[in-house]
Structure formats: structure tokens, C-alpha cells
Coordinates of C-alpha atoms in Angstrom, one line a residue:
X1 CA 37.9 112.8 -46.3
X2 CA 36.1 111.5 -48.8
X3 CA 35.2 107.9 -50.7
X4 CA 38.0 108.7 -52.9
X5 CA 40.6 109.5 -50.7
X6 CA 43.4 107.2 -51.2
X7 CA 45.2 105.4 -48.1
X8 CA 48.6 106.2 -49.3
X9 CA 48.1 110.1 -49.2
X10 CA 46.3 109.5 -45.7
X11 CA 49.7 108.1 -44.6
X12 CA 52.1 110.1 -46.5
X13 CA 50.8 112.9 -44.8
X14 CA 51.0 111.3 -41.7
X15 CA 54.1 110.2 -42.4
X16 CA 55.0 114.1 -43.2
X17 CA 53.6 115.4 -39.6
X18 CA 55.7 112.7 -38.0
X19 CA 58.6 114.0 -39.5
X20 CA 58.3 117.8 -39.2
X21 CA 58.0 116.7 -35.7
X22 CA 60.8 114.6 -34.9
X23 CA 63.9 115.3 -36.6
X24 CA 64.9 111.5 -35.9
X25 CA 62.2 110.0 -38.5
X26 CA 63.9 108.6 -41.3
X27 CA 62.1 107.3 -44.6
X28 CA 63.5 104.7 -46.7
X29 CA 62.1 103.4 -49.7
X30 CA 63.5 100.5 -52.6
X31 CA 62.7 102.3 -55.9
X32 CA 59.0 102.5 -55.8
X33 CA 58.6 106.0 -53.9
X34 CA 56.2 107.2 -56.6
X35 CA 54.0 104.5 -56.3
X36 CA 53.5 104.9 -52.4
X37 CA 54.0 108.8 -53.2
X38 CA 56.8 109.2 -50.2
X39 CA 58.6 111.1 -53.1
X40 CA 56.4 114.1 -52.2
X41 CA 58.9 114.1 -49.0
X42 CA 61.4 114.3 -50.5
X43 CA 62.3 118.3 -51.1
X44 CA 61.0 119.0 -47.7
X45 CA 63.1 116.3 -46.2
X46 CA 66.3 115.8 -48.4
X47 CA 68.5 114.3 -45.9
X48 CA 65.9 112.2 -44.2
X49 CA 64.7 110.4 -47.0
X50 CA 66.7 107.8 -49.0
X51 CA 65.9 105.5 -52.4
X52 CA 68.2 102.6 -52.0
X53 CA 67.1 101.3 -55.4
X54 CA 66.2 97.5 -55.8
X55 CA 68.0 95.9 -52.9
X56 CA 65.3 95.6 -49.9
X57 CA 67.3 93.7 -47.6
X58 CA 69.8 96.0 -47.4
X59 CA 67.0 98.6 -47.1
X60 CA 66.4 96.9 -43.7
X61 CA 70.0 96.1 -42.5
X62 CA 70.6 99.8 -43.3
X63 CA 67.4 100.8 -40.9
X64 CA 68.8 98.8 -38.3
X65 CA 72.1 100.4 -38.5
X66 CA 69.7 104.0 -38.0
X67 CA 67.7 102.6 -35.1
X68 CA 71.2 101.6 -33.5
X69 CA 72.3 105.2 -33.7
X70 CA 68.6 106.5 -32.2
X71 CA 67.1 107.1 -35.6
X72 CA 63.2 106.1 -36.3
X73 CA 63.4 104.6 -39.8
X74 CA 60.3 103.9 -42.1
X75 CA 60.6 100.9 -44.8
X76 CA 58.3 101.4 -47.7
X77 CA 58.1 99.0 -50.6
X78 CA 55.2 96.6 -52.2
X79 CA 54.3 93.9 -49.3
X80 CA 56.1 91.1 -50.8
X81 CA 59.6 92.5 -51.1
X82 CA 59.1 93.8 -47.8
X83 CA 58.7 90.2 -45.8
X84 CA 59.3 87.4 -48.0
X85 CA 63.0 89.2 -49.1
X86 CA 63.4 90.6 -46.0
X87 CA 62.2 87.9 -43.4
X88 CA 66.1 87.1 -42.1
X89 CA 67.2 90.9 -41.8
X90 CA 63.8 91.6 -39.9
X91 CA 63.9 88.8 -37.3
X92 CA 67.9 89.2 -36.8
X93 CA 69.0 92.9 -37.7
X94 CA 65.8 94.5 -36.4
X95 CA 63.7 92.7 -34.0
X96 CA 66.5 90.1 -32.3
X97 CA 68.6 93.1 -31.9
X98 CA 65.8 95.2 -30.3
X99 CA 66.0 97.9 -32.8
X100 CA 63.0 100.0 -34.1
X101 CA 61.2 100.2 -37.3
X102 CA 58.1 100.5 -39.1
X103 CA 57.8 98.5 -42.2
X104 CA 55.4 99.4 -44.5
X105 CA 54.5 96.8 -46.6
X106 CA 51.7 97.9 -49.4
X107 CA 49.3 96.5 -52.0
X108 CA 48.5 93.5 -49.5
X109 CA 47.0 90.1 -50.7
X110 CA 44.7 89.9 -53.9
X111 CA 44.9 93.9 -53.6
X112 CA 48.4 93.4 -55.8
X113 CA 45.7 93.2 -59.0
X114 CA 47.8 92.9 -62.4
X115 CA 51.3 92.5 -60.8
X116 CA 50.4 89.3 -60.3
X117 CA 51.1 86.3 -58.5
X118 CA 54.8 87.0 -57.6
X119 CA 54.3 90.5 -56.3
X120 CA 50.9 88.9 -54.3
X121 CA 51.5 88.4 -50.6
X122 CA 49.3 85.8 -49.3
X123 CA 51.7 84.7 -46.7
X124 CA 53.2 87.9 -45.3
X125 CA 51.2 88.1 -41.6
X126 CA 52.1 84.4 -41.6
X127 CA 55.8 84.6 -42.2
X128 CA 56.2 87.3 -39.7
X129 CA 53.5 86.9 -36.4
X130 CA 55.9 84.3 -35.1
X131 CA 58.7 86.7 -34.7
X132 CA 58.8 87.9 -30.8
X133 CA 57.5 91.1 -30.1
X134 CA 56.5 92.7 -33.9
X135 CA 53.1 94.0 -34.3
X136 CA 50.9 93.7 -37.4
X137 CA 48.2 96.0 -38.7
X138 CA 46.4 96.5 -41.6
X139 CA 43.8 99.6 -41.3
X140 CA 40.3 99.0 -42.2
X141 CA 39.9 102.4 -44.0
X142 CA 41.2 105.8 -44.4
X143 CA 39.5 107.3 -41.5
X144 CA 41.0 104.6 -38.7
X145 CA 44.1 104.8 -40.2
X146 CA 44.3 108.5 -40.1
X147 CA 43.2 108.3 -36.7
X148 CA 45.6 105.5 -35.7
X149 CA 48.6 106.8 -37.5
X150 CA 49.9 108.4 -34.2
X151 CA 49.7 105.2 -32.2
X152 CA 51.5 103.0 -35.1
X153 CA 54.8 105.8 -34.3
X154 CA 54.8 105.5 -30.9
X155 CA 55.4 101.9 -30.9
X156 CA 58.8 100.7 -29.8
X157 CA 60.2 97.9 -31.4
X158 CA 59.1 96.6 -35.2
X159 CA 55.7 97.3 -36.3
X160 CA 54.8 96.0 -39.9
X161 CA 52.0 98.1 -41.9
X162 CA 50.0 96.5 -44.0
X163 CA 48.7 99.0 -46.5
X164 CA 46.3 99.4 -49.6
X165 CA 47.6 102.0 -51.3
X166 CA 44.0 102.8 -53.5
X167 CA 40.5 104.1 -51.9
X168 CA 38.5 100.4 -50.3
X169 CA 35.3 101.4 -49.0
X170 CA 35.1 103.8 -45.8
X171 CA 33.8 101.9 -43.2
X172 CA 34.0 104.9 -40.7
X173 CA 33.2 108.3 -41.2
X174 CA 35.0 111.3 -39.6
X175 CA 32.0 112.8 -38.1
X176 CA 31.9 110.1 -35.7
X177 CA 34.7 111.0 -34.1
X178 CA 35.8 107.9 -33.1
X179 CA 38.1 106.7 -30.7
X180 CA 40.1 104.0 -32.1
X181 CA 43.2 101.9 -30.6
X182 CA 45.6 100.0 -32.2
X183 CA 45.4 97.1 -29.9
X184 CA 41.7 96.9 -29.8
X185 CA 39.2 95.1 -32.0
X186 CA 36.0 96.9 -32.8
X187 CA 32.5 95.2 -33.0
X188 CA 30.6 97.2 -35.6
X189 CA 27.7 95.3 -35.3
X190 CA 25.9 93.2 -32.3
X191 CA 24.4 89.6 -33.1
X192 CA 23.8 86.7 -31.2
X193 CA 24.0 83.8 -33.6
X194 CA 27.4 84.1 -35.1
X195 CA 30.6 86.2 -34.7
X196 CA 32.2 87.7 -37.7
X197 CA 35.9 88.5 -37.6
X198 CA 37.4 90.5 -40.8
X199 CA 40.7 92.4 -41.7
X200 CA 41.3 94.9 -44.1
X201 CA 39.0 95.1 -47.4
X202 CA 37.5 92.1 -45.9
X203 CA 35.0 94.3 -43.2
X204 CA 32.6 96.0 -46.0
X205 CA 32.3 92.1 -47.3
X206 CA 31.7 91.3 -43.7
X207 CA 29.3 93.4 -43.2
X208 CA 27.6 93.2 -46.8
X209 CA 26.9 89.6 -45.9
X210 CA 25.3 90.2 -42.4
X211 CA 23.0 92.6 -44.0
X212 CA 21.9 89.5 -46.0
X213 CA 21.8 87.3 -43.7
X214 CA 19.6 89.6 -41.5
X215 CA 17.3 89.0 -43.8
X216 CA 16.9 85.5 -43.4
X217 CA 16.9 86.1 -39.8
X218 CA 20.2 85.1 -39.0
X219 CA 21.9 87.5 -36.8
X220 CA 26.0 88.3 -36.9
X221 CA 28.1 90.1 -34.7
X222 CA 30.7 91.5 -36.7
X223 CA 34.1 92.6 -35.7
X224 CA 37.0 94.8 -37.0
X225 CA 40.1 93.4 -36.2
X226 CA 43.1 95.7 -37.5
X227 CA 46.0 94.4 -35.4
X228 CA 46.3 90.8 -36.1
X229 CA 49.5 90.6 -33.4
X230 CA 49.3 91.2 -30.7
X231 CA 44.9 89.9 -31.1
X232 CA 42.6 91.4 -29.0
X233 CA 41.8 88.2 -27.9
X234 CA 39.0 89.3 -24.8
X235 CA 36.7 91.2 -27.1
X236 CA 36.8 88.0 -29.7
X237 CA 36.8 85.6 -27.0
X238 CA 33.6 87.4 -25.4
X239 CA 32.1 87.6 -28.4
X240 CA 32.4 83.9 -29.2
X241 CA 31.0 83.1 -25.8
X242 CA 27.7 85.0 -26.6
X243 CA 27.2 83.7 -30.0
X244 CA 28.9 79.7 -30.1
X245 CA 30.5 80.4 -33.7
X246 CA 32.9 82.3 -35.3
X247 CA 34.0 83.1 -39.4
X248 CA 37.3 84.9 -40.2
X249 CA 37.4 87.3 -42.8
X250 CA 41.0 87.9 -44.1
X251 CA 42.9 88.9 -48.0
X252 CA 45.3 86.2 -47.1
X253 CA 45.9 82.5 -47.2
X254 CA 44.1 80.9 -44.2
X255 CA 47.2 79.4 -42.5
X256 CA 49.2 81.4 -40.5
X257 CA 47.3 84.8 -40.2
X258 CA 43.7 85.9 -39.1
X259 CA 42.2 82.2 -38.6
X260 CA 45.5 80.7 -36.7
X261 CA 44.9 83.6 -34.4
X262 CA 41.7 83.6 -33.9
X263 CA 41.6 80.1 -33.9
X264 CA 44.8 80.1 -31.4
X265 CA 42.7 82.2 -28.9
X266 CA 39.6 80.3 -28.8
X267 CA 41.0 76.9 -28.2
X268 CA 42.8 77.8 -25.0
X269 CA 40.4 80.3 -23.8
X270 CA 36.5 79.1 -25.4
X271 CA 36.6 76.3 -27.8
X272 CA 33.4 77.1 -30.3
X273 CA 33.4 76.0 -34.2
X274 CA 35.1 77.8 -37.0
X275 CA 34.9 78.3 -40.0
X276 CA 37.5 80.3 -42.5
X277 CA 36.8 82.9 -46.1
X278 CA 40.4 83.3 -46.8
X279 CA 42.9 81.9 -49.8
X280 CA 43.3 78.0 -49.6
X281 CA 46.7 76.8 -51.0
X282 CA 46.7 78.7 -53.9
X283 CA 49.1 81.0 -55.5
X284 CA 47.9 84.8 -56.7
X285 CA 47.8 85.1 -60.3
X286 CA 46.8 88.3 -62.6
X287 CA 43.3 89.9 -62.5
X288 CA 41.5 92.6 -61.2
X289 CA 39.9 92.3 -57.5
X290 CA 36.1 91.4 -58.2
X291 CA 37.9 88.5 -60.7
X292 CA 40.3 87.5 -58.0
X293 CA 37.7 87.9 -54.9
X294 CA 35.9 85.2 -57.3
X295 CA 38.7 82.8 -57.9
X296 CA 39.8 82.7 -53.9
X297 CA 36.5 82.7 -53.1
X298 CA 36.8 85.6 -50.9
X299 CA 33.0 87.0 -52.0
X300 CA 29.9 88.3 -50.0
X301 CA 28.2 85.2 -50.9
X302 CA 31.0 83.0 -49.4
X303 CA 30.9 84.7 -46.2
X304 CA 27.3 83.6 -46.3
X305 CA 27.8 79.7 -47.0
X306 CA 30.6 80.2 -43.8
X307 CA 28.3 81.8 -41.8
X308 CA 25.7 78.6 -42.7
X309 CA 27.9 76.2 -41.9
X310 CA 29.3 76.9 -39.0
X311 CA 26.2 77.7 -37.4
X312 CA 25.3 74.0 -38.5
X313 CA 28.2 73.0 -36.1
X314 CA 26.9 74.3 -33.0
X315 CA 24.0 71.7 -33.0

């Protein structure tokens, strides 16, 4: 694997090993199979694989109807269409009626680029980590995802994927051979002043700003978090303990997500300050990602200022 390996062929090759091994594993997409590249399942797979065009609830009902009759079905579409279109047929059809499914929703948050604000989820995790029982993930690079692919399958109930379809910077390498679980955060770096906790594309920036901030002889404990729900609450939780303050890290809007959990965790279990680098009440609009990390101020030197000020609140 390489810097330029893309996260979509990492998981539609998983997604293809899955299948060769379970005749059970069925793949629905809503008319944008090229984009995620499932269609390369299709001639190997012809009556597993199904395009229901531009109508993603019924994509969902229609996997629910699979699961009831001990199919594992696969939604694929862009990250929007699969929650904010789909949010009534995922709580009732799939996850009230105990039925199985992973959702794949892809180009998550500011990650959308030139599709713009309407195909721009900044509210998916939100929208959905109420519902009983789903879990949420959102890899932090090819390699964990790769590794983690197997784990994601063997879940029971409704998982939702929440992919990057392009090449963000590998934060692992394989030659580590790392063991990674899906239900457990990973501290990448130890610190004792401050406790970093970022998701997705979110990590390198993470850990481009402790670099920095080493410098000034600050020092930050940062931490991976893939799963948002259920959190790995103890490793965050211990973390906060050692250093008094915590910053979240997330491509989404700052309600509902990565801080509410975080935040969740620590007031019941170690109350410390917070402090949040995530989209405040704003809508996505067109641009590339540097533009857009600028506009939501979602930058390296915004994790710094965070890191700053909540450190400020300990005293």
C-alpha cells in the first residue's frame, strides 16, 4: 500500500473477499457505483449486486427486506443520501426491526469538495448516534481500514461507514503490523499537558499541530478515535485524567458527533475543560479541501489556538 492508494479500492476489495466468501453478501448501490468503483463487482457477482438508480430509501427498505430473509446487504452511496434521505428507513426498517446492514456512506464532511454544500454531510454521525444499537466509523487511513475491514462484517445489527473515497495521508504503515480494533481508540502519541482526540482526515492535522506545539514545549497526547459509537470512552477518559484538557478533532459540525461524545463521557465519568475544531453552524459550500479546511476553520493552526486555550482553562 502505498501514499496513493485510494480508500475506495482498499474497501472494494474487501468488499470482494467478503463476498467470494459468503454467498449471503449482497451489494446495493443508488446509481453512483462508478464513483465508489463497486461496479468492478459486478461481472463477478451478477446476482448479488444491484443498482436501484436514484431512490436511496428504497435502497434501504429493499436491504431490510434481504436481511429479513438472512441476506448481509451493503448500502453504498455519497454520505448525504445515505442518512439525511434515509434517516426514517434506517431507524424503523433496519435498526428497530433488528435487521442487518452496513451502510456505506462516502465523501464525508468538507471531503464532498465541488459537490458542494448539498451533497456535504456535516450532520450525518449526528443524525444517526442516537439510534439504539448502530455503530459509526470512519477509518483514519487505508492501512486501518484494510485491517479493520473484517471486524466492520462481523458486526450484527447496522453499522454505518463513513468513507473517503480519495488517498488522505497514511497515518499507519503496513510494516507495523498493527493490531487494530474497531471498538478501541488508539493513542498515537503520549503527552501530559493536553489530550487530542481526532477522526478521520482530522489525525495527520492532529498530529501536525502537536509537532508544533512540541516545539513551544507544550506536550499533547493525541488519539485516533475511528468508532465514534459505541466511544471508547476508558482510554479517553484515562487520558483526560493524566493531562486535565481535551480538543476534538472532527470533519463535521461540532454538535452531535465527536465533541457531544467526548464531551458526554467526560462529564459523567471526569469533568476536565474542552475545547472543539470542528464546523460551527455553517452550511458546506463549493471549494476544494485546503479552501474549505480554511473557511470552517478546521486548520493545523486552529488546533493550535484550541490546544492554547483550553490549557488556559485548567488554571
Amino acid at each position: 500500500m502505498t501514499k496513493d492508494t485510494l480508500m475506495k479500492e482498499v474497501f472494494v476489495e474487501g468488499l470482494r473477499k467478503y463476498m467470494q466468501e459468503d454467498e449471503k453478501v449482497v451489494v446495493l448501490d443508488a446509481d453512483l457505483a462508478k464513483c465508489l468503483g463497486t461496479n468492478k463487482l459486478w461481472p463477478d457477482f451478477p446476482d448479488r449486486t444491484f443498482d436501484v438508480g436514484i431512490s436511496e430509501a428504497n435502497m434501504v427498505s429493499i436491504a431490510a427486506g434481504l436481511s429479513a430473509y438472512g441476506f448481509k446487504p451493503v448500502i453504498t452511496t455519497f454520505a448525504p443520501f445515505a442518512t439525511r434521505r434515509c434517516a426514517d428507513q434506517i431507524m424503523i426498517s433496519l435498526a428497530y426491526a433488528k435487521q442487518n446492514a452496513v451502510i456505506v456512506g462516502t465523501d464525508p464532511g468538507i471531503c464532498a469538495e465541488l459537490n458542494g454544500g448539498t451533497h456535504m454531510p456535516l450532520e450525518d454521525i449526528g443524525m444517526l448516534r442516537s439510534i439504539p444499537g448502530i455503530v459509526i466509523y470512519e477509518p483514519t487511513d487505508a492501512v486501518e481500514l484494510q485491517a479493520l475491514i473484517p471486524q466492520i462484517f462481523a458486526q450484527k445489527g447496522v453499522v454505518y461507514v463513513r468513507l473517503h473515497r480519495k488517498n488522505p495521508p497514511l497515518i499507519y504503515s503496513e510494516e507495523e503490523n498493527r493490531k487494530f480494533d474497531l471498538f478501541k481508540a488508539d493513542v498515537l502519541t503520549e503527552g501530559k499537558d493536553v489530550t487530542i482526540v481526532a477522526e478521520g482526515i482530522m489525525v495527520e492535522t492532529a498530529l501536525s499541530a502537536a509537532k508544533a506545539l512540541k516545539e513551544e514545549g507544550i506536550s499533547c497526547e493525541v488519539i485516533a478515535n475511528h468508532t465514534v459509537k459505541p466511544l471508547d470512552e476508558a482510554t479517553i477518559v484515562a487520558s483526560a485524567r493524566k493531562t486535565g484538557a481535551v480538543v476534538t478533532c472532527e470533519n463535521h459540525n461540532a454538535m452531535g458527533a465527536l465533541r457531544s461524545a467526548v464531551c458526554e463521557a467526560l462529564c459523567e465519568n471526569y469533568p476536565v475543560p474542552v475545547r472543539s475544531v470542528a464546523v460551527k453552524e455553517q452550511f458546506g459550500e463549493v471549494g476544494k479541501v485546503a479552501y474549505l479546511r480554511k473557511a470552517m476553520h478546521m486548520e493545523e493552526c486552529d488546533v493550535i489556538a484550541a490546544v492554547k486555550e483550553v490549557i488556559k482553562a485548567k488554571h
